[in-house]
DNA sequence: TCTTTACATTGACGTTGCGTAAAGGTGTAT
DNA sequence: ATACACCTTTACGCAACGTCAATGTAAAGA
């Protein structure tokens, strides 16, 4: 099968300009040039373009891609396996970001403050340079009242009914949690009702619900001491109990 | 807390140049300028930078980010929730890509060929333009022997022992599968042994093993007619049976 | 006090991966 | 013959900074 620029561009979902550019920088030369100087691509070029796009999707620069695909020792599947590893890494990064967003939402909704440093977690890959320790103390300074005020402001702006519903749910979650805690059984009826109420409460601030996210948040209640303190205030161990109940509710592990 | 350019840049993991640029384009102005014309950032700027980086991570352009964060009606948590949705979308896209990579690896290892069109799945979001139908027939042309030859070439280059091990395992998987199929029980001893052998076989081509990926591949054996054909050749229903066994083996659902 | 060193400033040009004309040749259908 | 969709090269434009360069300033040690 032979393709002109446009045919190949349609096949691959790239622009003709891109193909000409790839020719220009020597990353993908056409198989031959016909009598009217048209670029004609063949099977090998289609394969090569696929490889190029794979790596491009990763964010690999075109010069590096060139090295990869023009290397005589180029092993397609080996490169793909490496590629796969990088994609998984990228997904982990994304997960970290999502977790941070969840945390930020949950914390601001609760009027709890984050340290400046904490705010940037998930962005920085791991620039754990010495200066961080240097500024650590200053960085760990909390916000003060301003953020809480902002949060209250936002609350005021919410429709009154929504607000009522949420606070009602919140107290219900708390009450049911402590009642369930006394039964000692996270799989029991009361504990599962707590988990369900918690889900309802969550749905007020989440646009879409997923079991995974719910379970993840539950784990955070145990991992983050500020949450633990909140739930354990009246009843030590309540945060952990809530997590267990939610894990069962969401069918995790 | 007040920060100079460098302090803030270290905190947030960006360059000082970036901060100056953000000042230049008016997306993040310092709280004040001191007597030596140094930029001094305060608490509000730290928060704002966090928002900016959130959106930047998403691939949102700086002018759009400016609109978002400078809007007087800007609601932080609402924006975060939307942000979260987009992140989830992005992750789904990534998952699709990973699946495509897995598929490509599996297919090339198996010496099975992909149509040109199929190769670009996952790249093209949905350029379902009419011209596709036009070129559909040509596109659906299969590779021919060339790819198989390449694959064989690669096989030759593999260490002989590895190759022997893999082919031995491959036949073992097949043999055990058909034996297990006769028992009719995907949870039975033989079926689970098949799943384990299949895992071992996989580990020759995967750098890292995960149950999720294993289960995903198993599902693919049923979804992709070429795989189904391969496994069902001697024994119709074998592909589905293998999937069920692997699901149980990996503890899925 | 002097000097070094680390940090700040404003230009201004370079880079990547193309988009987008502009100005023109080609092929094929009517 | 002319319309039309396709192809060509040349060349400037863009985002989001990186990277000099040339220069001023703050903090700390000799």
Coordinates of C-alpha atoms (C1' of nucleotides) in Angstrom, one line a residue:
Chain A
X1 CA 0.0 0.0 0.0
X2 CA 1.3 3.4 -0.9
X3 CA 0.2 6.7 0.5
X4 CA 0.6 10.3 -0.4
X5 CA 1.0 12.9 2.4
X6 CA -2.7 13.5 2.8
X7 CA -3.7 9.8 2.7
X8 CA -1.2 9.0 5.4
X9 CA -2.1 12.0 7.4
X10 CA -5.7 10.9 7.5
X11 CA -4.7 7.4 8.4
X12 CA -2.6 8.5 11.3
X13 CA -4.6 11.5 12.4
X14 CA -1.8 14.0 12.0
X15 CA -1.5 17.0 9.7
X16 CA 0.3 17.0 6.4
X17 CA 2.5 19.7 7.8
X18 CA 3.6 17.3 10.4
X19 CA 4.6 14.7 7.8
X20 CA 6.6 17.3 5.9
X21 CA 8.2 18.4 9.0
X22 CA 9.2 14.9 9.9
X23 CA 10.7 14.6 6.5
X24 CA 12.5 17.9 7.0
X25 CA 14.2 16.8 10.2
X26 CA 14.9 13.4 8.8
X27 CA 12.8 11.4 11.2
X28 CA 10.5 10.0 8.6
X29 CA 11.5 10.2 5.0
X30 CA 9.1 9.0 2.3
X31 CA 9.9 5.8 0.6
X32 CA 10.3 7.6 -2.7
X33 CA 9.5 10.8 -4.5
X34 CA 7.5 10.6 -7.7
X35 CA 8.0 12.4 -10.9
X36 CA 6.0 15.4 -9.7
X37 CA 8.1 15.5 -6.4
X38 CA 5.2 14.1 -4.5
X39 CA 6.1 12.2 -1.3
X40 CA 5.1 8.6 -1.5
X41 CA 5.1 6.5 1.7
X42 CA 5.1 2.7 1.9
X43 CA 4.5 0.1 4.5
X44 CA 7.7 0.5 6.3
X45 CA 7.0 4.2 6.8
X46 CA 3.6 3.5 8.2
X47 CA 5.2 1.3 10.8
X48 CA 7.7 3.9 11.6
X49 CA 5.2 6.6 11.9
X50 CA 3.3 4.5 14.4
X51 CA 6.5 4.1 16.5
X52 CA 7.1 7.8 16.3
X53 CA 3.6 8.6 17.4
X54 CA 3.8 6.2 20.3
X55 CA 6.8 8.0 21.6
X56 CA 5.5 11.4 20.9
X57 CA 2.5 10.6 23.0
X58 CA 4.9 10.0 25.8
X59 CA 6.3 13.5 25.5
X60 CA 9.6 12.2 24.2
X61 CA 11.2 14.9 22.0
X62 CA 11.6 14.2 18.3
X63 CA 15.4 14.2 18.3
X64 CA 15.3 11.4 21.0
X65 CA 12.6 9.6 19.0
X66 CA 14.9 9.8 16.0
X67 CA 17.7 8.1 18.0
X68 CA 15.4 5.4 19.1
X69 CA 13.9 4.5 15.7
X70 CA 17.0 5.0 13.6
X71 CA 19.2 2.9 15.9
X72 CA 20.3 -0.2 13.9
X73 CA 19.9 -2.2 17.1
X74 CA 16.4 -1.0 17.4
X75 CA 14.2 -3.7 19.0
X76 CA 10.6 -2.8 18.6
X77 CA 9.1 -4.8 21.4
X78 CA 11.9 -3.9 23.8
X79 CA 11.3 -0.3 23.2
X80 CA 7.6 -0.8 23.6
X81 CA 8.1 -2.5 27.0
X82 CA 10.2 0.5 28.1
X83 CA 7.5 2.7 26.7
X84 CA 5.0 0.9 28.8
X85 CA 6.9 1.4 32.0
X86 CA 7.1 5.1 31.3
X87 CA 3.3 5.3 30.7
X88 CA 2.7 3.5 34.0
X89 CA 5.0 6.0 35.8
X90 CA 3.0 8.8 34.2
X91 CA -0.2 7.3 35.4
X92 CA 1.2 7.1 38.9
X93 CA 2.1 10.7 38.8
X94 CA -1.5 11.5 37.7
X95 CA -2.8 9.4 40.5
X96 CA -0.7 11.4 42.9
X97 CA -2.1 14.6 41.5
X98 CA -5.7 13.3 41.8
X99 CA -5.0 12.4 45.4
X100 CA -3.7 15.8 46.1
X101 CA -6.8 17.4 44.5
X102 CA -9.0 15.2 46.5
X103 CA -7.1 16.1 49.6
X104 CA -7.3 19.8 48.8
X105 CA -11.0 19.6 48.3
X106 CA -11.6 17.6 51.4
X107 CA -9.5 19.9 53.5
X108 CA -10.9 23.1 52.3
X109 CA -14.4 21.8 52.6
X110 CA -13.6 20.9 56.2
X111 CA -12.0 24.3 56.8
X112 CA -8.7 22.6 57.6
X113 CA -5.6 24.3 56.3
X114 CA -2.6 22.9 54.3
X115 CA 0.9 24.0 54.6
X116 CA 2.4 25.8 51.7
X117 CA 4.8 22.9 51.1
X118 CA 1.9 20.4 51.1
X119 CA 0.1 22.4 48.5
X120 CA 2.7 21.6 45.9
X121 CA 3.0 17.9 46.6
X122 CA 2.4 15.9 43.4
X123 CA 3.8 18.7 41.2
X124 CA 7.3 18.3 42.2
X125 CA 8.6 14.9 41.3
X126 CA 11.1 14.8 44.0
X127 CA 13.2 17.9 44.2
X128 CA 14.2 17.0 47.7
X129 CA 17.0 19.5 47.9
X130 CA 18.7 20.6 51.1
X131 CA 17.1 24.0 51.0
X132 CA 13.8 22.5 51.7
X133 CA 14.9 21.5 55.1
X134 CA 16.3 25.0 55.5
X135 CA 13.0 26.6 54.8
X136 CA 11.0 23.8 56.4
X137 CA 10.1 25.7 59.6
X138 CA 8.8 28.7 57.8
X139 CA 7.0 26.6 55.3
X140 CA 5.2 24.7 57.9
X141 CA 3.5 27.8 59.1
X142 CA -0.2 27.5 58.9
X143 CA -2.5 29.9 57.2
X144 CA -4.3 31.5 60.0
X145 CA -7.9 32.6 59.9
X146 CA -8.0 33.8 56.4
X147 CA -8.6 30.5 54.7
X148 CA -11.3 29.6 57.2
X149 CA -13.0 32.9 56.5
X150 CA -12.9 32.2 52.8
X151 CA -14.4 28.8 53.3
X152 CA -17.1 30.3 55.4
X153 CA -17.7 32.9 52.7
X154 CA -18.1 30.1 50.2
X155 CA -20.5 28.3 52.4
X156 CA -22.7 31.4 52.7
X157 CA -22.8 31.5 48.9
X158 CA -24.1 28.0 48.7
X159 CA -27.8 27.6 48.3
X160 CA -29.2 27.4 51.8
X161 CA -31.0 24.1 51.2
X162 CA -27.9 22.4 49.9
X163 CA -26.0 23.7 52.9
X164 CA -28.7 22.4 55.3
X165 CA -28.7 19.0 53.6
X166 CA -24.9 18.7 53.8
X167 CA -24.6 19.7 57.4
X168 CA -27.5 17.4 58.3
X169 CA -25.8 14.6 56.5
X170 CA -22.5 15.4 58.2
X171 CA -23.9 15.1 61.7
X172 CA -25.8 12.0 60.7
X173 CA -22.5 10.5 59.5
X174 CA -20.9 11.3 62.8
X175 CA -23.8 10.1 64.9
X176 CA -24.1 6.9 63.0
X177 CA -20.4 6.4 63.1
X178 CA -20.2 6.5 66.8
X179 CA -23.1 4.3 67.2
X180 CA -21.6 1.8 64.8
X181 CA -18.3 2.0 66.5
X182 CA -19.8 0.6 69.7
X183 CA -21.0 -2.5 67.8
X184 CA -17.4 -3.0 66.9
X185 CA -18.4 -4.6 63.5
X186 CA -17.4 -2.6 60.4
X187 CA -19.4 -5.1 58.3
X188 CA -22.5 -4.7 60.4
X189 CA -25.7 -2.9 59.4
X190 CA -25.0 0.3 61.3
X191 CA -21.5 0.6 60.0
X192 CA -22.6 0.0 56.4
X193 CA -25.3 2.6 56.8
X194 CA -22.5 5.0 58.0
X195 CA -20.6 4.3 54.9
X196 CA -23.6 4.9 52.7
X197 CA -24.3 8.2 54.4
X198 CA -20.7 9.1 53.9
X199 CA -21.1 8.4 50.3
X200 CA -24.1 10.6 50.1
X201 CA -22.3 13.4 51.8
X202 CA -19.4 13.0 49.4
X203 CA -21.6 13.2 46.4
X204 CA -22.4 16.8 47.4
X205 CA -18.9 17.8 46.7
X206 CA -17.9 15.3 44.0
X207 CA -19.2 15.5 40.5
X208 CA -18.9 11.8 40.0
X209 CA -18.6 9.0 42.5
X210 CA -16.4 6.0 42.2
X211 CA -15.8 3.2 44.7
X212 CA -12.0 3.5 44.2
X213 CA -12.0 7.2 45.1
X214 CA -14.2 6.6 48.0
X215 CA -11.9 3.9 49.4
X216 CA -8.9 6.1 48.7
X217 CA -10.4 8.9 50.7
X218 CA -11.2 6.5 53.5
X219 CA -7.5 5.4 53.6
X220 CA -6.5 9.1 53.8
X221 CA -8.7 9.5 56.9
X222 CA -6.3 7.2 58.6
X223 CA -3.1 8.4 56.9
X224 CA -3.5 12.1 57.5
X225 CA -3.3 12.9 61.2
X226 CA -5.6 15.9 60.8
X227 CA -8.4 13.8 59.6
X228 CA -7.7 11.2 62.1
X229 CA -7.8 13.8 64.8
X230 CA -11.2 15.1 63.5
X231 CA -12.9 11.7 63.6
X232 CA -11.1 10.4 66.6
X233 CA -11.9 13.4 68.7
X234 CA -14.9 11.9 70.4
X235 CA -14.0 8.3 69.9
X236 CA -10.4 7.2 69.4
X237 CA -10.2 4.6 66.7
X238 CA -13.2 5.9 64.9
X239 CA -11.3 7.0 61.8
X240 CA -9.9 3.5 61.3
X241 CA -13.2 2.0 61.9
X242 CA -14.8 4.2 59.3
X243 CA -12.1 3.3 56.8
X244 CA -12.8 -0.4 57.4
X245 CA -16.5 0.1 57.0
X246 CA -16.0 2.0 53.7
X247 CA -13.6 -0.7 52.4
X248 CA -16.2 -3.3 53.0
X249 CA -18.9 -1.0 51.5
X250 CA -16.9 -0.4 48.4
X251 CA -15.8 -4.0 48.2
X252 CA -12.2 -3.2 48.4
X253 CA -9.8 -6.1 48.9
Chain B
X1 CA 5.2 34.3 55.1
X2 CA 7.0 36.2 52.3
X3 CA 9.0 34.7 49.5
X4 CA 11.5 36.1 47.0
X5 CA 11.5 34.6 43.5
X6 CA 14.0 31.9 44.3
X7 CA 12.4 30.9 47.5
X8 CA 9.0 30.5 45.9
X9 CA 10.5 28.8 42.9
X10 CA 12.0 26.2 45.2
X11 CA 8.9 25.8 47.1
X12 CA 6.8 25.2 44.0
X13 CA 9.4 23.4 41.9
X14 CA 9.4 25.8 39.0
X15 CA 12.2 28.0 37.7
X16 CA 12.7 31.7 38.6
X17 CA 12.3 32.4 34.9
X18 CA 8.8 30.9 35.0
X19 CA 7.8 33.2 37.9
X20 CA 9.2 36.2 36.0
X21 CA 7.4 35.2 32.9
X22 CA 4.1 34.8 34.8
X23 CA 4.6 38.3 36.2
X24 CA 5.3 39.5 32.7
X25 CA 2.1 38.1 31.2
X26 CA 0.2 39.2 34.2
X27 CA -0.9 35.8 35.4
X28 CA 0.9 36.0 38.8
X29 CA 2.0 39.4 39.9
X30 CA 4.1 39.7 43.1
X31 CA 2.3 41.1 46.2
X32 CA 4.8 44.0 46.2
X33 CA 8.1 45.1 44.9
X34 CA 10.7 46.1 47.4
X35 CA 13.1 49.1 47.3
X36 CA 15.6 47.1 45.2
X37 CA 12.9 46.2 42.7
X38 CA 12.9 42.6 44.1
X39 CA 9.6 40.7 43.6
X40 CA 8.0 39.8 47.0
X41 CA 5.3 37.2 47.0
X42 CA 2.8 36.6 49.8
X43 CA 0.3 34.0 50.9
X44 CA -2.3 34.8 48.2
X45 CA 0.3 34.4 45.5
X46 CA 1.3 31.0 46.8
X47 CA -2.3 29.9 46.6
X48 CA -2.7 31.3 43.2
X49 CA 0.5 29.7 41.9
X50 CA -0.9 26.3 43.1
X51 CA -4.0 26.9 41.1
X52 CA -2.0 27.8 38.1
X53 CA 0.2 24.7 38.3
X54 CA -2.9 22.6 38.7
X55 CA -4.2 23.8 35.4
X56 CA -0.9 23.8 33.7
X57 CA -0.5 20.2 34.5
X58 CA -3.7 19.6 32.6
X59 CA -2.3 21.2 29.5
X60 CA -4.5 24.3 29.8
X61 CA -2.8 27.3 28.1
X62 CA -1.7 30.2 30.3
X63 CA -4.1 32.7 28.8
X64 CA -7.0 30.4 29.6
X65 CA -5.6 29.8 33.1
X66 CA -5.4 33.6 33.5
X67 CA -9.1 33.8 32.7
X68 CA -9.9 31.1 35.1
X69 CA -8.0 32.4 38.1
X70 CA -8.6 36.0 37.6
X71 CA -12.4 35.7 37.1
X72 CA -14.0 37.6 40.0
X73 CA -16.5 34.7 40.4
X74 CA -13.7 32.2 40.7
X75 CA -14.7 29.5 43.1
X76 CA -11.7 27.5 44.2
X77 CA -13.3 24.3 45.2
X78 CA -15.7 24.3 42.3
X79 CA -12.7 24.7 39.9
X80 CA -10.9 21.9 41.7
X81 CA -13.8 19.6 41.3
X82 CA -13.9 20.3 37.6
X83 CA -10.2 20.0 37.5
X84 CA -10.5 16.6 39.1
X85 CA -12.9 15.4 36.4
X86 CA -10.4 16.4 33.8
X87 CA -7.7 14.6 35.5
X88 CA -9.8 11.4 35.6
X89 CA -10.4 11.8 31.8
X90 CA -6.8 12.2 31.2
X91 CA -6.1 9.0 33.2
X92 CA -8.6 7.1 31.1
X93 CA -6.9 8.3 28.0
X94 CA -3.7 7.0 29.4
X95 CA -5.2 3.7 30.3
X96 CA -6.4 3.4 26.7
X97 CA -2.9 4.0 25.5
X98 CA -1.4 1.5 27.9
X99 CA -4.0 -1.0 26.7
X100 CA -2.9 -0.3 23.1
X101 CA 0.7 -0.8 23.9
X102 CA -0.1 -4.1 25.7
X103 CA -2.0 -5.2 22.7
X104 CA 0.7 -4.3 20.3
X105 CA 3.3 -6.2 22.4
X106 CA 1.1 -9.2 22.7
X107 CA 0.3 -9.2 19.0
X108 CA 3.8 -8.9 17.8
X109 CA 5.0 -11.5 20.2
X110 CA 2.4 -13.8 18.9
X111 CA 3.3 -13.0 15.3
X112 CA -0.2 -11.8 14.6
X113 CA -0.4 -8.8 12.4
X114 CA -2.4 -5.6 12.8
X115 CA -4.1 -3.7 10.1
X116 CA -2.7 -0.2 9.5
X117 CA -5.9 1.4 10.8
X118 CA -5.8 -0.6 14.0
X119 CA -2.3 0.6 14.7
X120 CA -3.4 4.1 15.1
X121 CA -6.3 3.4 17.5
X122 CA -5.9 5.3 20.6
X123 CA -4.1 8.1 18.8
X124 CA -7.0 9.3 16.9
X125 CA -9.7 10.3 19.3
X126 CA -12.5 10.1 16.8
X127 CA -11.6 11.4 13.4
X128 CA -14.4 9.4 12.0
X129 CA -14.5 11.4 8.8
X130 CA -16.1 10.1 5.7
X131 CA -12.9 9.6 3.9
X132 CA -12.1 6.8 6.2
X133 CA -14.8 4.8 4.7
X134 CA -13.4 5.8 1.3
X135 CA -10.0 4.3 2.1
X136 CA -11.4 1.6 4.3
X137 CA -10.8 -1.2 1.9
X138 CA -7.1 -0.4 1.2
X139 CA -6.5 0.2 4.9
X140 CA -7.9 -3.2 5.9
X141 CA -5.2 -4.9 3.8
X142 CA -3.1 -7.0 6.0
X143 CA 0.7 -7.0 6.2
X144 CA 1.7 -10.1 4.4
X145 CA 4.7 -12.2 5.4
X146 CA 7.1 -9.3 6.1
X147 CA 6.0 -8.8 9.7
X148 CA 6.1 -12.4 10.4
X149 CA 9.6 -12.6 9.1
X150 CA 10.6 -9.7 11.2
X151 CA 9.1 -11.4 14.2
X152 CA 11.0 -14.6 13.4
X153 CA 14.2 -12.6 13.0
X154 CA 13.7 -11.2 16.5
X155 CA 13.1 -14.7 17.8
X156 CA 16.4 -15.8 16.3
X157 CA 18.2 -13.0 18.1
X158 CA 16.8 -14.1 21.4
X159 CA 19.0 -16.3 23.5
X160 CA 18.2 -19.9 22.5
X161 CA 17.5 -21.0 26.0
X162 CA 14.9 -18.2 26.5
X163 CA 13.3 -19.1 23.2
X164 CA 13.2 -22.7 24.2
X165 CA 11.7 -21.9 27.6
X166 CA 9.1 -19.7 26.0
X167 CA 8.0 -22.1 23.4
X168 CA 7.9 -24.9 25.9
X169 CA 5.8 -22.8 28.2
X170 CA 3.5 -21.8 25.3
X171 CA 2.8 -25.4 24.4
X172 CA 2.4 -26.2 28.0
X173 CA -0.2 -23.5 28.3
X174 CA -2.1 -24.8 25.4
X175 CA -2.0 -28.4 26.5
X176 CA -3.0 -27.7 30.0
X177 CA -5.7 -25.4 28.8
X178 CA -7.4 -28.0 26.7
X179 CA -7.1 -30.5 29.5
X180 CA -8.6 -28.1 31.9
X181 CA -11.3 -27.2 29.5
X182 CA -12.6 -30.7 29.6
X183 CA -13.0 -30.5 33.4
X184 CA -15.3 -27.5 32.7
X185 CA -14.3 -25.9 36.0
X186 CA -12.2 -22.6 35.6
X187 CA -11.6 -22.7 39.4
X188 CA -10.3 -26.2 39.4
X189 CA -6.7 -27.2 39.9
X190 CA -5.9 -27.7 36.2
X191 CA -7.4 -24.4 35.1
X192 CA -5.5 -22.6 37.8
X193 CA -2.3 -24.3 36.8
X194 CA -3.0 -23.1 33.2
X195 CA -3.4 -19.5 34.5
X196 CA -0.2 -19.8 36.4
X197 CA 1.7 -21.1 33.4
X198 CA 0.2 -18.3 31.4
X199 CA 1.5 -15.8 33.9
X200 CA 5.0 -17.4 33.6
X201 CA 4.8 -17.2 29.9
X202 CA 3.8 -13.5 30.1
X203 CA 6.7 -12.7 32.4
X204 CA 9.0 -13.5 29.6
X205 CA 7.8 -10.5 27.7
X206 CA 6.6 -8.2 30.4
X207 CA 9.0 -6.2 32.6
X208 CA 6.7 -6.1 35.4
X209 CA 3.7 -8.3 36.3
X210 CA 0.4 -7.0 37.7
X211 CA -2.8 -8.9 38.3
X212 CA -4.8 -6.1 36.7
X213 CA -2.8 -6.3 33.5
X214 CA -3.0 -10.0 33.4
X215 CA -6.8 -9.9 33.8
X216 CA -7.0 -7.2 31.2
X217 CA -5.1 -9.2 28.7
X218 CA -7.4 -12.2 29.5
X219 CA -10.4 -10.1 28.7
X220 CA -8.8 -9.1 25.4
X221 CA -8.5 -12.7 24.4
X222 CA -12.2 -12.8 24.4
X223 CA -12.8 -9.3 22.9
X224 CA -10.3 -9.5 20.0
X225 CA -11.5 -12.1 17.4
X226 CA -7.9 -12.9 16.4
X227 CA -7.0 -14.1 19.8
X228 CA -10.3 -15.9 20.2
X229 CA -9.6 -17.6 16.9
X230 CA -6.2 -18.6 18.1
X231 CA -7.3 -20.2 21.3
X232 CA -10.6 -21.5 20.0
X233 CA -9.0 -23.2 17.1
X234 CA -8.8 -26.6 18.6
X235 CA -11.5 -26.1 21.2
X236 CA -14.3 -23.6 20.8
X237 CA -14.9 -21.7 24.0
X238 CA -11.3 -22.2 25.1
X239 CA -10.5 -18.4 25.1
X240 CA -13.5 -17.7 27.3
X241 CA -12.6 -20.5 29.6
X242 CA -9.0 -19.2 29.9
X243 CA -10.3 -15.8 30.7
X244 CA -12.5 -17.1 33.5
X245 CA -9.6 -19.1 34.9
X246 CA -7.3 -16.1 34.9
X247 CA -10.0 -13.9 36.5
X248 CA -10.2 -16.4 39.3
X249 CA -6.4 -16.7 39.4
X250 CA -6.0 -12.9 39.7
X251 CA -8.9 -12.5 42.0
X252 CA -10.8 -10.3 39.8
X253 CA -14.4 -9.4 40.7
Chain C
dT1 C1' 35.7 47.9 55.9
dC2 C1' 36.4 45.4 52.0
dT3 C1' 35.5 41.8 49.3
dT4 C1' 33.4 37.7 47.9
dT5 C1' 29.5 35.2 46.9
dA6 C1' 24.8 34.4 46.1
dC7 C1' 21.0 36.4 44.5
dA8 C1' 18.2 40.0 42.1
dT9 C1' 17.1 42.8 37.8
dT10 C1' 16.0 43.7 32.7
dG11 C1' 16.7 42.7 27.9
dA12 C1' 17.0 39.7 24.1
dC13 C1' 17.6 35.8 21.3
dG14 C1' 17.0 30.5 20.9
dT15 C1' 14.1 26.3 21.0
dT16 C1' 10.2 22.8 19.9
dG17 C1' 6.7 21.2 17.1
dC18 C1' 4.3 22.4 14.5
dG19 C1' 0.0 26.1 12.4
dT20 C1' -0.9 29.0 8.8
dA21 C1' -0.5 31.7 4.8
dA22 C1' 1.5 32.7 0.2
dA23 C1' 2.6 31.5 -4.3
dG24 C1' 2.7 28.3 -7.2
dG25 C1' 2.7 23.3 -10.0
dT26 C1' -0.2 18.7 -11.0
dG27 C1' -4.1 15.4 -12.2
dT28 C1' -8.6 14.4 -13.2
dA29 C1' -13.3 15.3 -14.3
dT30 C1' -16.5 17.6 -16.6
Chain D
dA1 C1' -11.1 24.8 -21.1
dT2 C1' -11.6 25.3 -16.6
dA3 C1' -12.6 23.9 -12.2
dC4 C1' -11.1 21.6 -8.4
dA5 C1' -8.7 19.0 -5.2
dC6 C1' -4.4 17.8 -4.5
dC7 C1' 0.7 18.5 -4.2
dT8 C1' 5.2 21.6 -3.7
dT9 C1' 8.5 25.0 -1.2
dT10 C1' 9.4 29.2 1.5
dA11 C1' 8.7 31.6 5.4
dC12 C1' 6.8 33.9 9.3
dG13 C1' 4.2 33.0 13.9
dC14 C1' 3.2 30.8 18.3
dA15 C1' 3.7 29.1 23.4
dA16 C1' 6.3 28.7 27.3
dC17 C1' 9.8 29.1 28.7
dG18 C1' 15.8 28.1 28.6
dT19 C1' 19.7 30.5 28.4
dC20 C1' 23.0 33.9 27.9
dA21 C1' 24.5 38.8 28.9
dA22 C1' 25.3 42.8 31.5
dT23 C1' 24.4 44.8 35.7
dG24 C1' 22.8 46.0 40.5
dT25 C1' 22.2 44.3 45.7
dA26 C1' 22.3 41.7 50.3
dA27 C1' 24.6 39.0 53.5
dA28 C1' 28.6 37.1 55.4
dG29 C1' 33.5 36.3 56.2
dA30 C1' 38.6 38.3 56.4

